[in-house]
Coordinates of C-alpha atoms and ligand atoms in Angstrom, one line a residue:
M1074 CA -0.2 0.1 0.0
T1075 CA 1.2 3.4 -1.2
N1076 CA -0.7 6.1 0.5
G1077 CA -3.3 3.8 1.1
K1078 CA -3.5 2.8 -2.8
P1079 CA -2.7 -0.4 -3.3
A1080 CA 1.2 -0.7 -5.2
T1081 CA 1.3 -1.3 -8.5
M1082 CA 2.0 -4.3 -10.2
K1083 CA 5.5 -2.4 -11.3
A1084 CA 6.2 -1.0 -8.1
L1085 CA 6.2 -4.6 -6.5
I1086 CA 8.4 -6.2 -9.0
S1087 CA 10.8 -3.4 -9.1
D1088 CA 10.6 -4.2 -4.7
M1089 CA 11.5 -7.2 -5.8
R1090 CA 13.9 -7.0 -8.2
A1091 CA 16.3 -4.7 -4.9
K1092 CA 15.3 -7.1 -2.5
R1093 CA 16.7 -9.9 -4.7
E1094 CA 20.0 -7.6 -5.5
H1095 CA 20.4 -7.0 -2.2
L1096 CA 20.5 -10.7 -0.9
Q1097 CA 23.0 -12.0 -3.6
Q1098 CA 25.1 -9.4 -2.2
G1099 CA 26.1 -12.2 0.5
G1100 CA 27.4 -10.1 3.7
G1101 CA 28.1 -7.0 1.7
P1102 CA 30.3 -5.4 -0.3
E1103 CA 33.1 -5.0 2.8
R1104 CA 32.8 -8.6 3.7
L1105 CA 33.0 -9.4 -0.7
A1106 CA 35.8 -7.7 -0.3
K1107 CA 37.7 -9.5 2.3
Q1108 CA 36.6 -13.1 0.8
Q1109 CA 38.1 -11.6 -2.6
K1110 CA 41.3 -10.0 -1.0
Q1111 CA 41.9 -13.4 -0.1
G1112 CA 42.2 -14.7 -3.5
K1113 CA 39.2 -16.5 -2.8
L1114 CA 35.6 -16.2 -5.5
T1115 CA 32.6 -15.8 -3.4
A1116 CA 30.4 -18.7 -3.5
R1117 CA 28.0 -17.0 -6.5
Q1118 CA 31.2 -16.3 -8.4
R1119 CA 31.8 -20.6 -7.6
V1120 CA 28.9 -21.5 -8.9
D1121 CA 29.1 -19.5 -12.2
A1122 CA 33.1 -21.1 -12.3
L1123 CA 31.7 -24.9 -11.7
V1124 CA 27.9 -24.5 -13.9
D1125 CA 27.0 -23.6 -17.5
A1126 CA 26.4 -20.1 -18.3
D1127 CA 22.7 -19.2 -17.7
S1128 CA 22.1 -22.8 -16.1
F1129 CA 21.7 -21.7 -12.2
E1130 CA 18.2 -22.2 -11.1
E1131 CA 18.0 -21.1 -7.5
F1132 CA 16.5 -22.4 -4.7
G1133 CA 15.5 -20.5 -1.8
L1134 CA 17.6 -17.2 -1.7
F1135 CA 14.7 -15.7 0.9
A1136 CA 15.4 -18.5 3.6
Q1137 CA 15.7 -16.8 6.7
H1138 CA 16.7 -18.4 9.8
R1139 CA 14.4 -18.0 12.6
Q1140 CA 16.3 -17.9 15.5
T1141 CA 15.9 -15.6 18.2
H1142 CA 18.8 -15.2 21.0
F1143 CA 22.4 -14.1 21.0
G1144 CA 21.4 -10.8 18.9
M1145 CA 20.0 -12.9 15.9
E1146 CA 16.4 -11.7 16.3
G1147 CA 15.2 -9.8 12.9
K1148 CA 19.1 -10.5 11.5
E1149 CA 19.4 -10.3 8.3
V1150 CA 20.7 -13.7 7.2
P1151 CA 20.9 -13.6 3.1
A1152 CA 19.7 -16.9 1.7
D1153 CA 20.8 -18.3 5.4
G1154 CA 24.1 -17.9 4.4
V1155 CA 24.1 -20.7 1.5
V1156 CA 23.3 -20.6 -2.2
T1157 CA 21.4 -23.7 -3.2
G1158 CA 19.6 -25.1 -6.5
A1159 CA 19.8 -26.8 -9.6
A1160 CA 22.1 -26.1 -12.8
T1161 CA 24.2 -28.4 -15.5
V1162 CA 27.7 -29.0 -16.2
D1163 CA 28.4 -29.7 -19.8
G1164 CA 24.7 -29.7 -20.9
R1165 CA 24.2 -31.8 -18.0
L1166 CA 21.8 -31.8 -14.9
I1167 CA 24.0 -31.4 -11.6
H1168 CA 22.5 -30.0 -8.0
L1169 CA 24.9 -27.7 -5.6
A1170 CA 25.4 -26.1 -2.3
S1171 CA 27.9 -23.3 -2.0
Q1172 CA 28.6 -21.9 1.6
D1173 CA 28.7 -18.4 1.9
F1174 CA 31.9 -17.1 4.2
T1175 CA 30.4 -13.7 3.4
V1176 CA 27.1 -14.4 5.6
L1177 CA 27.9 -15.3 9.3
G1178 CA 31.3 -16.9 8.0
G1179 CA 29.3 -19.7 6.4
S1180 CA 28.0 -20.9 9.7
A1181 CA 25.5 -23.6 9.2
G1182 CA 22.3 -22.8 11.1
E1183 CA 19.0 -25.2 11.3
V1184 CA 17.6 -23.2 8.0
H1185 CA 21.2 -23.2 6.0
S1186 CA 21.5 -27.0 6.2
L1187 CA 17.8 -27.5 5.7
K1188 CA 18.1 -26.3 2.5
V1189 CA 21.0 -28.1 1.8
A1190 CA 19.5 -31.6 2.3
E1191 CA 16.5 -30.5 0.8
V1192 CA 19.0 -29.7 -2.7
M1193 CA 20.3 -33.2 -1.9
R1194 CA 16.7 -34.6 -1.8
R1195 CA 16.2 -33.1 -5.6
S1196 CA 19.2 -34.6 -6.5
L1197 CA 18.7 -38.2 -5.8
E1198 CA 14.4 -37.4 -7.4
T1199 CA 16.2 -36.2 -10.0
G1200 CA 19.2 -38.7 -10.4
S1201 CA 21.7 -36.2 -10.7
P1202 CA 25.4 -35.3 -9.4
F1203 CA 25.4 -33.3 -6.3
V1204 CA 28.4 -30.9 -5.3
F1205 CA 28.8 -29.1 -2.5
V1206 CA 31.0 -25.8 -2.3
N1207 CA 32.4 -26.1 1.6
D1208 CA 33.5 -22.6 2.9
S1209 CA 31.8 -22.5 6.4
G1210 CA 32.9 -21.8 10.1
G1211 CA 30.9 -25.1 11.3
A1212 CA 27.8 -24.9 13.3
R1213 CA 26.3 -21.7 14.1
V1214 CA 26.5 -21.4 17.5
Q1215 CA 24.2 -18.7 18.1
E1216 CA 21.4 -21.5 16.7
G1217 CA 23.2 -24.4 19.2
I1218 CA 21.5 -27.6 18.6
D1219 CA 19.4 -27.1 16.1
S1220 CA 22.5 -26.5 14.0
L1221 CA 24.0 -29.4 15.1
S1222 CA 20.7 -31.6 14.1
G1223 CA 20.8 -29.8 10.4
Y1224 CA 24.6 -31.4 10.0
G1225 CA 22.5 -34.6 11.3
Q1226 CA 20.2 -34.0 8.2
V1227 CA 23.3 -33.4 5.9
F1228 CA 25.1 -36.6 6.9
F1229 CA 21.8 -38.8 6.5
S1230 CA 21.0 -37.5 3.0
N1231 CA 25.0 -38.2 2.1
V1232 CA 24.0 -41.3 3.2
M1233 CA 20.8 -41.8 1.1
L1234 CA 22.4 -40.3 -1.9
S1235 CA 26.0 -42.6 -1.5
G1236 CA 26.0 -44.9 -4.7
A1237 CA 22.8 -43.2 -5.9
V1238 CA 24.3 -40.1 -7.5
P1239 CA 27.8 -39.1 -7.6
Q1240 CA 28.7 -36.8 -4.5
V1241 CA 32.0 -34.4 -5.2
S1242 CA 32.5 -31.9 -2.1
L1243 CA 35.1 -28.7 -3.3
I1244 CA 36.7 -27.6 0.1
C1245 CA 37.2 -23.7 -0.8
G1246 CA 37.6 -22.2 3.3
P1247 CA 37.7 -23.3 6.8
C1248 CA 36.1 -27.1 7.7
A1249 CA 36.4 -27.9 10.9
G1250 CA 34.7 -30.2 13.7
G1251 CA 31.8 -31.8 12.3
A1252 CA 31.4 -30.3 9.3
S1253 CA 34.1 -32.4 7.7
Y1254 CA 32.0 -35.1 7.8
S1255 CA 29.6 -34.4 4.6
P1256 CA 32.7 -34.5 2.3
A1257 CA 33.9 -37.6 4.3
L1258 CA 30.8 -39.3 3.5
T1259 CA 30.7 -38.3 0.0
D1260 CA 33.1 -39.4 -3.1
F1261 CA 35.1 -37.2 -3.9
I1262 CA 37.4 -34.1 -2.6
I1263 CA 38.9 -31.4 -4.4
Q1264 CA 41.1 -28.8 -2.0
T1265 CA 42.1 -25.9 -2.5
R1266 CA 45.5 -24.9 -0.9
K1267 CA 43.7 -21.6 0.4
A1268 CA 41.3 -23.9 2.7
Q1269 CA 42.0 -26.2 5.9
M1270 CA 40.1 -28.9 7.4
F1271 CA 40.9 -30.8 11.1
I1272 CA 38.0 -32.2 13.6
T1273 CA 40.3 -30.3 16.1
G1274 CA 41.9 -27.4 14.7
P1275 CA 46.0 -26.2 16.3
Q1276 CA 44.6 -24.6 19.7
V1277 CA 42.8 -27.3 20.7
I1278 CA 45.2 -30.0 20.0
K1279 CA 47.9 -28.1 21.8
Q1280 CA 46.1 -27.5 24.6
V1281 CA 45.2 -31.5 25.0
T1282 CA 48.2 -33.0 23.7
G1283 CA 51.3 -30.7 24.0
E1284 CA 51.7 -30.8 19.9
D1285 CA 52.3 -27.9 18.3
I1286 CA 51.5 -27.5 14.6
S1287 CA 50.4 -24.9 12.3
A1288 CA 47.1 -25.1 10.5
E1289 CA 48.1 -25.2 7.0
A1290 CA 50.6 -28.6 8.0
L1291 CA 47.5 -30.0 9.9
G1292 CA 44.9 -29.3 7.7
G1293 CA 46.3 -28.1 4.3
A1294 CA 45.2 -29.8 0.9
D1295 CA 49.2 -30.9 0.6
A1296 CA 48.6 -32.7 4.4
H1297 CA 44.9 -34.4 3.6
M1298 CA 46.8 -35.7 0.4
T1299 CA 50.2 -37.4 2.0
H1300 CA 49.0 -38.0 5.3
S1301 CA 45.6 -39.2 5.5
G1302 CA 44.6 -39.6 2.4
V1303 CA 41.5 -37.7 2.7
V1304 CA 41.7 -35.5 -0.1
H1305 CA 41.4 -36.9 -3.8
F1306 CA 42.4 -34.0 -5.7
I1307 CA 44.4 -30.9 -5.0
A1308 CA 43.4 -27.3 -7.0
D1309 CA 45.7 -23.8 -6.2
D1310 CA 42.5 -22.5 -6.2
D1311 CA 38.7 -22.0 -6.5
Q1312 CA 38.8 -21.7 -10.3
E1313 CA 40.8 -24.6 -10.7
A1314 CA 38.9 -26.8 -7.9
T1315 CA 35.6 -26.2 -9.9
Y1316 CA 37.8 -26.8 -13.6
L1317 CA 38.5 -30.1 -11.5
C1318 CA 35.2 -30.6 -10.8
R1319 CA 34.1 -30.6 -14.2
R1320 CA 36.1 -32.6 -15.7
L1321 CA 35.8 -35.0 -13.2
L1322 CA 31.8 -35.3 -13.5
S1323 CA 32.6 -35.8 -17.1
F1324 CA 33.7 -39.0 -16.8
L1325 CA 31.1 -40.0 -14.8
P1326 CA 27.5 -41.0 -15.5
S1327 CA 24.4 -39.0 -13.4
N1328 CA 23.5 -41.8 -11.4
N1329 CA 23.5 -45.6 -10.9
L1330 CA 21.0 -46.4 -12.8
E1331 CA 23.0 -45.1 -16.6
E1332 CA 25.4 -45.5 -18.1
P1333 CA 28.8 -42.9 -17.9
P1334 CA 28.5 -40.7 -21.1
R1335 CA 30.2 -42.2 -24.0
L1336 CA 32.8 -39.4 -25.8
P1337 CA 32.7 -39.2 -29.8
H1338 CA 36.2 -41.3 -31.0
D1339 CA 37.9 -41.5 -34.0
G1340 CA 37.9 -45.8 -33.7
D1341 CA 41.8 -45.5 -33.6
V1342 CA 43.2 -48.7 -32.3
D1343 CA 46.0 -48.8 -33.9
P1344 CA 49.3 -50.6 -32.6
N1345 CA 51.2 -48.3 -30.1
P1346 CA 55.0 -49.5 -30.5
K1347 CA 56.1 -47.2 -27.7
L1348 CA 54.8 -50.3 -25.6
D1349 CA 57.5 -52.2 -26.4
D1350 CA 59.8 -50.4 -24.7
I1351 CA 58.7 -49.0 -21.8
V1352 CA 58.3 -51.7 -18.9
P1353 CA 62.0 -53.2 -18.4
V1354 CA 62.4 -57.2 -19.5
D1355 CA 64.4 -57.0 -15.6
P1356 CA 62.1 -57.2 -13.0
K1357 CA 64.8 -55.1 -10.7
H1358 CA 64.4 -52.2 -12.9
G1359 CA 61.6 -49.6 -11.9
Y1360 CA 59.6 -47.4 -13.8
D1361 CA 56.3 -45.3 -14.1
V1362 CA 53.6 -47.0 -14.7
R1363 CA 51.4 -43.9 -15.7
S1364 CA 53.6 -44.0 -19.1
V1365 CA 51.8 -47.2 -19.3
I1366 CA 48.3 -45.9 -19.1
T1367 CA 48.5 -43.0 -21.0
N1368 CA 50.2 -44.7 -24.0
I1369 CA 47.2 -47.0 -24.1
V1370 CA 43.8 -44.5 -23.4
D1371 CA 42.3 -42.1 -26.0
K1372 CA 44.5 -39.6 -26.2
G1373 CA 46.4 -39.8 -23.0
D1374 CA 44.1 -38.4 -20.9
F1375 CA 44.5 -40.0 -17.4
L1376 CA 42.7 -38.2 -14.9
E1377 CA 44.6 -39.1 -11.8
V1378 CA 42.6 -39.6 -8.3
Q1379 CA 44.8 -39.2 -5.1
S1380 CA 48.0 -39.1 -7.1
G1381 CA 49.9 -38.0 -3.9
Y1382 CA 48.9 -40.3 -1.9
A1383 CA 50.1 -44.9 -1.7
M1384 CA 51.8 -44.1 -4.6
N1385 CA 53.0 -47.4 -5.2
M1386 CA 49.0 -47.7 -6.1
V1387 CA 47.9 -45.6 -9.2
V1388 CA 43.8 -45.4 -9.6
G1389 CA 42.2 -43.3 -12.1
F1390 CA 39.8 -42.3 -15.1
A1391 CA 40.4 -42.6 -18.7
R1392 CA 38.4 -43.7 -21.9
I1393 CA 39.2 -46.2 -24.4
L1394 CA 37.1 -45.2 -27.6
G1395 CA 34.7 -42.6 -26.0
R1396 CA 33.7 -45.2 -23.1
T1397 CA 35.0 -44.4 -19.2
V1398 CA 37.2 -47.3 -17.5
G1399 CA 38.5 -47.0 -13.9
I1400 CA 42.3 -48.1 -13.8
I1401 CA 44.1 -49.4 -11.2
A1402 CA 48.0 -50.1 -11.5
N1403 CA 50.7 -51.3 -9.4
Q1404 CA 53.3 -48.6 -9.3
P1405 CA 56.9 -50.1 -9.6
A1406 CA 58.3 -47.0 -9.2
V1407 CA 57.4 -47.1 -5.5
M1408 CA 57.9 -49.4 -3.6
A1409 CA 58.3 -51.8 -6.1
G1410 CA 54.7 -51.7 -7.0
A1411 CA 54.3 -53.5 -3.5
I1412 CA 50.9 -53.5 -1.8
D1413 CA 50.1 -51.7 1.7
I1414 CA 48.0 -50.9 3.9
N1415 CA 47.0 -47.3 2.4
A1416 CA 47.5 -48.9 -1.0
A1417 CA 45.1 -51.5 -0.3
N1418 CA 42.4 -49.2 0.6
K1419 CA 42.9 -46.6 -1.7
A1420 CA 42.6 -49.4 -4.6
A1421 CA 39.2 -50.5 -2.9
R1422 CA 37.2 -47.3 -2.3
F1423 CA 37.9 -46.8 -6.0
I1424 CA 36.8 -50.1 -7.4
R1425 CA 33.7 -49.8 -4.7
F1426 CA 32.6 -46.6 -6.8
C1427 CA 33.8 -47.5 -10.3
N1428 CA 31.4 -50.5 -9.5
A1429 CA 28.4 -48.3 -7.8
F1430 CA 28.5 -46.1 -11.2
N1431 CA 28.8 -48.7 -13.6
I1432 CA 32.5 -48.0 -14.8
A1433 CA 34.3 -50.7 -16.5
I1434 CA 37.7 -51.5 -14.2
I1435 CA 41.0 -52.4 -16.2
T1436 CA 43.9 -53.4 -13.9
F1437 CA 47.7 -53.2 -14.7
V1438 CA 49.7 -55.9 -12.6
D1439 CA 53.5 -55.5 -11.9
V1440 CA 53.5 -56.6 -8.0
P1441 CA 55.6 -58.1 -6.2
G1442 CA 53.4 -59.0 -3.4
Y1443 CA 52.1 -57.1 -0.2
L1444 CA 54.6 -55.0 1.9
P1445 CA 56.3 -56.9 4.9
G1446 CA 56.9 -55.1 7.8
V1447 CA 55.5 -54.9 11.0
E1448 CA 54.3 -52.0 10.9
Q1449 CA 52.5 -53.6 8.0
E1450 CA 51.1 -56.3 10.3
Y1451 CA 50.1 -54.1 13.1
G1452 CA 48.6 -52.0 11.2
G1453 CA 46.3 -54.5 9.9
I1454 CA 47.8 -55.6 6.3
I1455 CA 45.5 -58.7 6.7
R1456 CA 42.3 -56.6 7.5
N1457 CA 43.0 -54.0 5.1
G1458 CA 44.7 -55.9 2.3
A1459 CA 41.4 -57.8 2.2
K1460 CA 39.8 -55.0 1.8
L1461 CA 41.0 -55.4 -2.1
L1462 CA 40.1 -59.0 -2.5
F1463 CA 36.8 -58.0 -1.5
A1464 CA 35.9 -54.9 -3.5
Y1465 CA 37.8 -57.1 -6.8
S1466 CA 35.5 -59.8 -5.7
A1467 CA 32.0 -58.3 -5.4
A1468 CA 32.3 -56.0 -8.4
T1469 CA 30.1 -57.0 -11.7
V1470 CA 31.4 -54.6 -13.4
P1471 CA 32.9 -55.5 -17.0
K1472 CA 37.3 -56.2 -15.1
I1473 CA 40.1 -56.8 -17.4
Q1474 CA 43.5 -57.4 -16.1
V1475 CA 46.7 -56.8 -17.7
I1476 CA 49.8 -58.6 -16.5
L1477 CA 52.5 -56.2 -17.7
R1478 CA 55.1 -57.9 -15.5
K1479 CA 55.8 -59.7 -11.9
S1480 CA 52.6 -60.9 -10.6
Y1481 CA 53.7 -62.9 -7.1
G1482 CA 51.9 -64.5 -4.6
G1483 CA 48.7 -63.2 -2.7
A1484 CA 49.0 -59.9 -4.9
H1485 CA 48.8 -61.7 -7.5
V1486 CA 45.3 -62.8 -6.7
A1487 CA 44.5 -59.5 -5.0
M1488 CA 45.0 -57.8 -8.3
C1489 CA 42.0 -59.0 -10.1
S1490 CA 42.5 -62.4 -11.2
K1491 CA 40.5 -64.5 -12.8
D1492 CA 39.9 -66.3 -9.9
L1493 CA 38.0 -62.8 -8.4
G1494 CA 36.3 -62.4 -11.5
A1495 CA 38.1 -60.8 -13.9
D1496 CA 36.7 -61.3 -17.4
R1497 CA 39.6 -61.0 -19.4
S1498 CA 43.7 -61.5 -18.5
F1499 CA 45.8 -60.6 -20.5
A1500 CA 49.7 -60.8 -19.9
W1501 CA 52.6 -59.1 -22.1
P1502 CA 55.5 -61.3 -22.8
T1503 CA 57.6 -59.8 -19.5
A1504 CA 54.5 -61.3 -17.0
E1505 CA 55.8 -63.3 -14.0
V1506 CA 52.7 -65.4 -12.6
A1507 CA 54.6 -67.2 -9.4
V1508 CA 53.9 -68.0 -5.8
M1509 CA 56.6 -65.9 -5.3
G1510 CA 60.3 -64.0 -6.6
A1511 CA 62.7 -67.0 -7.8
E1512 CA 64.9 -65.2 -4.9
G1513 CA 62.6 -65.6 -2.2
A1514 CA 61.7 -69.2 -3.9
V1515 CA 65.0 -71.3 -3.7
E1516 CA 65.4 -70.3 -0.6
I1517 CA 62.3 -72.2 1.3
V1518 CA 62.5 -75.2 -1.2
F1519 CA 66.1 -75.3 -1.7
R1520 CA 67.5 -74.4 1.3
K1521 CA 69.1 -77.7 2.4
E1522 CA 70.5 -78.6 -1.4
M1523 CA 72.0 -74.9 -0.9
D1524 CA 73.6 -75.2 2.5
E1525 CA 75.5 -78.3 1.2
A1526 CA 76.4 -77.5 -2.0
Q1527 CA 80.3 -77.0 -2.3
D1528 CA 79.6 -73.7 -3.6
R1529 CA 76.4 -72.4 -2.1
A1530 CA 76.0 -68.9 -4.4
T1531 CA 76.6 -70.8 -7.8
R1532 CA 74.4 -73.3 -6.9
R1533 CA 71.8 -70.9 -5.6
S1534 CA 72.4 -69.0 -8.8
E1535 CA 71.8 -72.1 -11.4
L1536 CA 68.6 -72.6 -9.7
I1537 CA 67.0 -69.6 -9.4
T1538 CA 67.8 -69.7 -13.1
K1539 CA 66.4 -72.9 -13.0
Y1540 CA 63.0 -71.3 -10.9
R1541 CA 62.8 -69.0 -13.1
E1542 CA 62.8 -70.5 -16.5
A1543 CA 60.0 -73.0 -15.0
F1544 CA 57.9 -69.9 -13.7
A1545 CA 59.1 -67.0 -14.4
S1546 CA 56.8 -66.4 -18.0
P1547 CA 53.4 -66.3 -18.5
Y1548 CA 52.9 -69.8 -20.7
V1549 CA 52.3 -71.6 -17.2
A1550 CA 49.6 -69.2 -16.0
A1551 CA 47.8 -69.5 -19.8
G1552 CA 48.5 -73.3 -19.1
R1553 CA 46.3 -73.1 -16.5
R1554 CA 44.0 -70.8 -17.6
L1555 CA 44.6 -68.2 -15.2
V1556 CA 45.4 -65.7 -18.2
D1557 CA 43.5 -66.0 -21.1
E1558 CA 46.1 -64.4 -24.0
I1559 CA 49.3 -63.8 -24.2
I1560 CA 49.2 -60.4 -26.3
E1561 CA 51.7 -58.0 -27.6
P1562 CA 52.2 -54.7 -25.8
S1563 CA 51.5 -52.2 -29.3
E1564 CA 48.1 -54.2 -29.2
T1565 CA 46.6 -53.7 -25.7
R1566 CA 44.5 -50.7 -26.8
R1567 CA 42.7 -52.9 -29.3
Y1568 CA 42.7 -55.8 -26.9
L1569 CA 41.3 -53.8 -24.3
A1570 CA 38.9 -51.5 -26.8
R1571 CA 36.9 -55.0 -28.1
A1572 CA 36.5 -56.5 -24.4
L1573 CA 34.9 -53.7 -23.6
E1574 CA 32.8 -54.0 -26.4
Y1575 CA 32.1 -57.4 -26.1
L1576 CA 31.7 -57.1 -22.2
Q1577 CA 29.3 -53.9 -22.7
S1578 CA 26.4 -56.4 -21.8
K1579 CA 27.7 -58.3 -19.1
R1580 CA 25.2 -59.4 -17.1
D1581 CA 26.5 -60.7 -13.0
Q1582 CA 23.6 -62.1 -10.6
R1583 CA 24.6 -61.9 -6.8
P1584 CA 22.8 -63.6 -4.1
P1585 CA 20.2 -61.6 -2.6
K1586 CA 21.2 -60.4 0.8
K1587 CA 21.4 -56.5 2.8
H1588 CA 25.0 -56.2 1.9
G1589 CA 28.7 -58.4 1.9
L1590 CA 30.8 -57.4 5.1
I1591 CA 33.7 -55.9 3.5
P1592 CA 36.3 -55.6 6.4
L1593 CA 35.9 -51.9 7.1
Ligands
LIG1153 C1 28.5 -18.2 14.5 C2 30.3 -17.8 12.8 C3 30.6 -19.0 13.1 C4 30.3 -19.9 13.3 C5 32.8 -17.7 11.8 N1 31.5 -16.8 12.1 N2 32.2 -18.7 12.7 N3 28.9 -17.4 13.6 N4 28.9 -19.2 14.1 N5 30.1 -21.2 14.0 C6 31.0 -15.6 12.3 C7 32.2 -14.5 12.3 O1 31.2 -13.8 13.9 C8 32.5 -13.3 12.0 O2 31.7 -12.4 12.0 C9 32.6 -13.6 10.4 O3 31.8 -15.3 10.5 C10 33.8 -14.1 10.2 O4 35.3 -14.8 10.9 P1 36.5 -14.5 11.5 O5 36.2 -15.0 12.4 O6 36.2 -13.2 11.4 O7 37.1 -15.0 10.1 P2 38.5 -15.4 10.0 O8 39.1 -14.6 10.7 O9 38.6 -15.7 8.7 O10 38.1 -17.1 11.0 C11 37.6 -18.4 10.2 C12 37.2 -19.2 11.6 C13 37.0 -18.8 12.5 C14 38.6 -20.1 11.6 C15 36.3 -20.0 10.7 O11 35.6 -17.5 12.3 C16 36.6 -19.6 13.6 O12 37.3 -20.1 14.4 N6 35.3 -19.7 14.1 C17 34.5 -20.8 14.6 C18 34.6 -21.9 14.7 C19 34.1 -23.1 15.3 O13 34.3 -23.3 16.4 N7 33.1 -23.1 14.8 C20 32.0 -24.2 15.5 C21 32.6 -25.5 15.2 S1 31.3 -26.8 16.2 P3 31.4 -11.1 12.0 O14 30.2 -10.4 12.3 O15 32.4 -10.2 12.8 O16 32.1 -10.4 10.3 C22 30.8 -27.4 14.9 C23 30.2 -29.1 15.1 C24 29.2 -29.5 14.5 O17 30.9 -27.3 14.4 C25 29.0 -30.9 14.6 C26 28.3 -31.3 13.5 C27 27.8 -33.0 13.9

């Protein structure tokens, strides 16, 4: 009403536009400038960087908290500190939430979290990935247990979405305490070098344990990549984080009922002679298995996941003739490619992601065994190593094994052997499938004979050669049907492309049950 007269539609619209514009300013120019000065994008700029131009539809710009304590009565909190909505990335639907640090430090009040949980529900209902950009001081202190309850709803929603739609977390600012458990429940975490993530911060740690550590060293992106294995990708800044997220999504289906998108391809499966020279025939020599991968996949394009963690096991996404594949490979350049606790966990988790989202798995094997050591045994290599066996056995997507060189012992079985359900096993002529390496084997089988020999060293060397001739080749394994075909390295891409084509219609039925019991 203006002067007792009803307002005109024009005036109402103009009023609404002003309100909208005002709310879109978040915490106001000063706080936005502070954010920018720190080299960070704002919540809305992050959305713009992530999604296709003009595709964002916002839900809940006008949402407001309903707290009255601690100065909150009547306090305007734009969008309640989180931008939520739907958009497209490369033309495909996603749902997202982006916390606005300029509004009460992006703190998560009741309505803030309910908005996030609601947009997650939309994600599930429409079978579209969910992306959560985190930049928050955690639970909104003024809202007490209401904010805790809100967090609970987000965690529950994370679990409902798990395995149904891909979930990606971007950590672009503080993410502390319980807040870090939503990212932990998602499939991939991309952390920027400007962000920190921890359960208890440096001050509390100092009080409780006396340990003195900077926030960066404790919860920075590099710490989480190297030590904890919590993050999957590191980005220098927000722009790179959104780029990585788009790139990651390009490999994934929108949900568990769809196949991953197939990109156009030129059908090229010509032999690549470079592959004949990468793997040294001498099993004592290392090499970087990533050069095998990039010489096989489309355009050499390999998106490595957790590239700085458990580097003895390489995992990531690539494509063959436009089809997404998940790649798992021992890395002979690090710890000779032996499998330790962290490597087993890293690979098992990746396998389960691929299986949940219909992504075929290719495994490149060059492994001397599980890593020996007291630390590994006390750390539970039995329980953790078993996760790898479990994950491969439980996976029903097409599974292809390529044995490059060593494939010894329990590790041979664990690395997607035919006995764990590989649909194809290819071996290069350099492959050695054996219960263990020749050096170790002769010490067990021929110790007495060597001890009694006049010249132990010469006898040992003869026996090693004998053992090698008998077992260190792919032919015995192929004879036993542990290997389907021995192939020329240069032709690997052609074999893989054909196998993926023929396995497209694979159906693998399992006995009905609530769920298997992976040894967590
Ligand atoms: C309410 C908060 C807040 C919070 C920050 N702010 N965190 N408001 N609740 N949790 C507000 C600040 O009061 C300030 O408001 C604005 O956000 C910016 O914060 P600054 O401190 O000026 O920013 P900065 O110096 O960059 O420091 C960021 C920070 C710090 C490190 C995140 O704000 C901080 O330590 N916040 C508290 C963190 C925390 O203890 N959270 C609760 C954890 S308990 P003005 O108006 O001055 O700009 C928890 C439990 C979850 O999360 C359990 C789930 C199961």
